[in-house]
PDB file of C-alpha atoms in Angstrom:
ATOM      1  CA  UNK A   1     121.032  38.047  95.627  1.00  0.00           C
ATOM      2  CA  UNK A   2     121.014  36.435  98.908  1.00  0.00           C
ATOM      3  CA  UNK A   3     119.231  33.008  98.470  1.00  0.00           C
ATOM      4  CA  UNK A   4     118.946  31.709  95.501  1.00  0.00           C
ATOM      5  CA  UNK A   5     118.944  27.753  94.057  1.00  0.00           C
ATOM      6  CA  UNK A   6     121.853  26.274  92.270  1.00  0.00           C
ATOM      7  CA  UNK A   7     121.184  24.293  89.292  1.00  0.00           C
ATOM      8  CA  UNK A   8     124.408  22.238  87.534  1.00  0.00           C
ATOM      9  CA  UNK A   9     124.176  21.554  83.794  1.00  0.00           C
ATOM     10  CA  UNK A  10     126.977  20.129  81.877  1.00  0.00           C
ATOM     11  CA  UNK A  11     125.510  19.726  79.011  1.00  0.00           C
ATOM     12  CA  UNK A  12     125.937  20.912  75.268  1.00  0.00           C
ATOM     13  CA  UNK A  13     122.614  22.715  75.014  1.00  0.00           C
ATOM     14  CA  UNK A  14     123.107  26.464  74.682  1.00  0.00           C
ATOM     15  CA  UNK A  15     123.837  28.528  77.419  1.00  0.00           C
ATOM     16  CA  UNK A  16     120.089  30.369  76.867  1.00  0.00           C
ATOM     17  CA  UNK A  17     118.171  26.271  76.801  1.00  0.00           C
ATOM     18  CA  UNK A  18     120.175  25.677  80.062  1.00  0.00           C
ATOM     19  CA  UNK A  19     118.792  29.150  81.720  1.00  0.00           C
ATOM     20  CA  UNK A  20     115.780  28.354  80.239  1.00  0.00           C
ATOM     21  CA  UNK A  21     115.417  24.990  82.105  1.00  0.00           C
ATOM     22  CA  UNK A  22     116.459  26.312  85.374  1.00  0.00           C
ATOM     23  CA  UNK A  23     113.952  28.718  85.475  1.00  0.00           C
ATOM     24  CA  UNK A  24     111.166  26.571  84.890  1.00  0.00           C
ATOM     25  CA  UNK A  25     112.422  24.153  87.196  1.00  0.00           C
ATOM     26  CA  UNK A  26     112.586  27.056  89.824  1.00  0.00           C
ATOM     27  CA  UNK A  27     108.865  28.150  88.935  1.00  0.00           C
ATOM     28  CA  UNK A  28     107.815  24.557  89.368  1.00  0.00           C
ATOM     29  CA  UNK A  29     109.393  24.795  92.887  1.00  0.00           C
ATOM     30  CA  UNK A  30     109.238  27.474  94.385  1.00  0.00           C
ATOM     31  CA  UNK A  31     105.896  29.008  92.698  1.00  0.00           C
ATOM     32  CA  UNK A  32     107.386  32.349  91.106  1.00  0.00           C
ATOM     33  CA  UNK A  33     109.677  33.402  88.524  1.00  0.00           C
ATOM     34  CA  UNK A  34     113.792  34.404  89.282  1.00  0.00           C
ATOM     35  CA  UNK A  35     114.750  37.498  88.123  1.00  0.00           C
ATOM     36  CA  UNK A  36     118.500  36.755  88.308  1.00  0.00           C
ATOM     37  CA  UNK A  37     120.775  34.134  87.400  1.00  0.00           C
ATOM     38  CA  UNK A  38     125.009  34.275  88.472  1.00  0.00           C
ATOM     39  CA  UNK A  39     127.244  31.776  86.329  1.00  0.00           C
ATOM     40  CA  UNK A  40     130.931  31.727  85.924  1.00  0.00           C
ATOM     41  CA  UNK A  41     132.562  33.850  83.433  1.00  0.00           C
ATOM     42  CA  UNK A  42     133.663  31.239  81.590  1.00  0.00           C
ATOM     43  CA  UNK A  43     129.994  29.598  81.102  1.00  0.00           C
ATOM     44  CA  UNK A  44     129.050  33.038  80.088  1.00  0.00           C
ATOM     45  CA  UNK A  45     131.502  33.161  77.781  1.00  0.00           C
ATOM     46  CA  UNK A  46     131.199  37.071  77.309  1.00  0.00           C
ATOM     47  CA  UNK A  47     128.065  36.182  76.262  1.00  0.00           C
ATOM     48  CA  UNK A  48     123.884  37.058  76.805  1.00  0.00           C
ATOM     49  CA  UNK A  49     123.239  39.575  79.372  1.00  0.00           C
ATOM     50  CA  UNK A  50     119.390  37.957  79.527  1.00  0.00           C
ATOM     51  CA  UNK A  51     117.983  34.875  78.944  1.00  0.00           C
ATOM     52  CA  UNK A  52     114.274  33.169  80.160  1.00  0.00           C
ATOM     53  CA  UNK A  53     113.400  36.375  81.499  1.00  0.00           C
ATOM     54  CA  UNK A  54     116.172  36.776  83.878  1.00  0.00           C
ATOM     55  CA  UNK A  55     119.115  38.936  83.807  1.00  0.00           C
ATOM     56  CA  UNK A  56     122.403  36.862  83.558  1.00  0.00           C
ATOM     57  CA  UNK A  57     125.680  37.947  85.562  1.00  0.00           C
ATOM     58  CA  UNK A  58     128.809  36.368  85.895  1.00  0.00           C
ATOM     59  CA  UNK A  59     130.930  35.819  89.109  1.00  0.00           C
ATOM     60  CA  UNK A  60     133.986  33.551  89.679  1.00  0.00           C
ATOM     61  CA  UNK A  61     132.431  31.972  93.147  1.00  0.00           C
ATOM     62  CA  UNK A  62     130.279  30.021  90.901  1.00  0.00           C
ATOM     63  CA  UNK A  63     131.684  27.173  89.265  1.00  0.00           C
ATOM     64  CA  UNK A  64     131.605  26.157  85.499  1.00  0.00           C
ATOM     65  CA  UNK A  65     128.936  25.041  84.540  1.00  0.00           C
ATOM     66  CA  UNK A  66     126.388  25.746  87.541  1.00  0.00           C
ATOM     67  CA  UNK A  67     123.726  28.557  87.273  1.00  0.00           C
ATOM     68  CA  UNK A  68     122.461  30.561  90.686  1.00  0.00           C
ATOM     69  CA  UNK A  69     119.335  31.626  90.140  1.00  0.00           C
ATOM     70  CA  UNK A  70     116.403  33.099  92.262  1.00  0.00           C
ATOM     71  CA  UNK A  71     114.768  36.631  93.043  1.00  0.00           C
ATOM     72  CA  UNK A  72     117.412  39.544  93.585  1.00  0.00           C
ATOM     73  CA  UNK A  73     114.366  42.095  94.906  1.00  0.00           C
ATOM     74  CA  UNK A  74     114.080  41.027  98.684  1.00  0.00           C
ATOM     75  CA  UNK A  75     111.177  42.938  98.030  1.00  0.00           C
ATOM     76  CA  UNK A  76     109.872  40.277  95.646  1.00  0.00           C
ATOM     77  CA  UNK A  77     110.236  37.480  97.213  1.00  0.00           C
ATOM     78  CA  UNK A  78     107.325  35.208  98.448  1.00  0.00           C
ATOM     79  CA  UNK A  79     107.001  33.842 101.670  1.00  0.00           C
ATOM     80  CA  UNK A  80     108.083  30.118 101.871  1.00  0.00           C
ATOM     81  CA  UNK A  81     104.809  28.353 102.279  1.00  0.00           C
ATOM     82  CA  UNK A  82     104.502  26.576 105.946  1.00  0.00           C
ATOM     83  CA  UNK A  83     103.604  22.853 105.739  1.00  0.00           C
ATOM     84  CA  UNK A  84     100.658  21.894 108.703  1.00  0.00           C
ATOM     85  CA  UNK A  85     102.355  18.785 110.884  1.00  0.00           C
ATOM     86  CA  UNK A  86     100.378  15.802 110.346  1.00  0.00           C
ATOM     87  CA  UNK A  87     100.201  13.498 113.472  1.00  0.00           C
ATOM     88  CA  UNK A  88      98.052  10.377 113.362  1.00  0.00           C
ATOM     89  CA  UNK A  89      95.487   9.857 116.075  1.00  0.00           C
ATOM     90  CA  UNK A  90      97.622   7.270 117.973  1.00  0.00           C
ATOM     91  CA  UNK A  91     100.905   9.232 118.184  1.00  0.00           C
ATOM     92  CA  UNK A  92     102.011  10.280 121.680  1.00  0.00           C
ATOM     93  CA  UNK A  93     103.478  13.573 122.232  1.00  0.00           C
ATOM     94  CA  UNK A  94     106.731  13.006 124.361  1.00  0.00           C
ATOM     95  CA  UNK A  95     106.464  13.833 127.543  1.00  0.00           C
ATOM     96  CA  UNK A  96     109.085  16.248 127.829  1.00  0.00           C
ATOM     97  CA  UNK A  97     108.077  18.034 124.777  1.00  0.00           C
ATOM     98  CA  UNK A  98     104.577  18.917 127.001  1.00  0.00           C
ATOM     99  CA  UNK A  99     103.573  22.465 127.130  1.00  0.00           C
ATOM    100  CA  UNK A 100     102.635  22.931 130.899  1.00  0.00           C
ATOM    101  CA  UNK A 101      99.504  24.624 132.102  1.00  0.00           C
ATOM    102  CA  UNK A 102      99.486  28.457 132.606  1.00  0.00           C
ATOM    103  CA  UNK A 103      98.146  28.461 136.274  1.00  0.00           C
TER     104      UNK A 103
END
């Protein structure tokens, strides 16, 4: 996984509630479900290998307590959605930011 969102609970919920949260918290965001999620070994806890609907894997460059999920199929991954720029009628463009003429 390349890009994914990091989510930090510290609380005393089970590992599988905490997964569970950031996942819907990552649906609510980003519109789509993670298929991954990368804790620390020691918050997996030789643990769950699956939780939410996302497959659980630990690495050490992700502190205690903090979960890394998102999509680990490129291939599967939505487009970010582009947001229009909203001017109102009486803002000026800078002048410098101008596009010339084509002549």
């Amino acid at each position: 996984m390349e890009v994914g969102m990091l989510w930090f609970d510290d609380s005393n919920r089970k590992l599988d509630e905490k997964i569970g949260r950031a996942v819907a918290h990552y649906k609510e965001k980003y519109g789509q479900l993670p298929t991954l999620c990368v804790v620390n070994p020691t918050t997996l806890n030789g643990g769950i290998d699956a939780a939410a609907g996302v497959q659980i894997k630990a690495a050490r460059n992700v502190l205690p307590n903090h979960f890394w999920i998102g999509v680990d199929d490129p291939a599967l991954r939505v487009a970010p959605l582009e947001r229009p720029k909203v001017r109102s009628s009486g803002d000026k463009e800078h002048p410098a930011r101008r596009r010339k003429k084509a002549a």
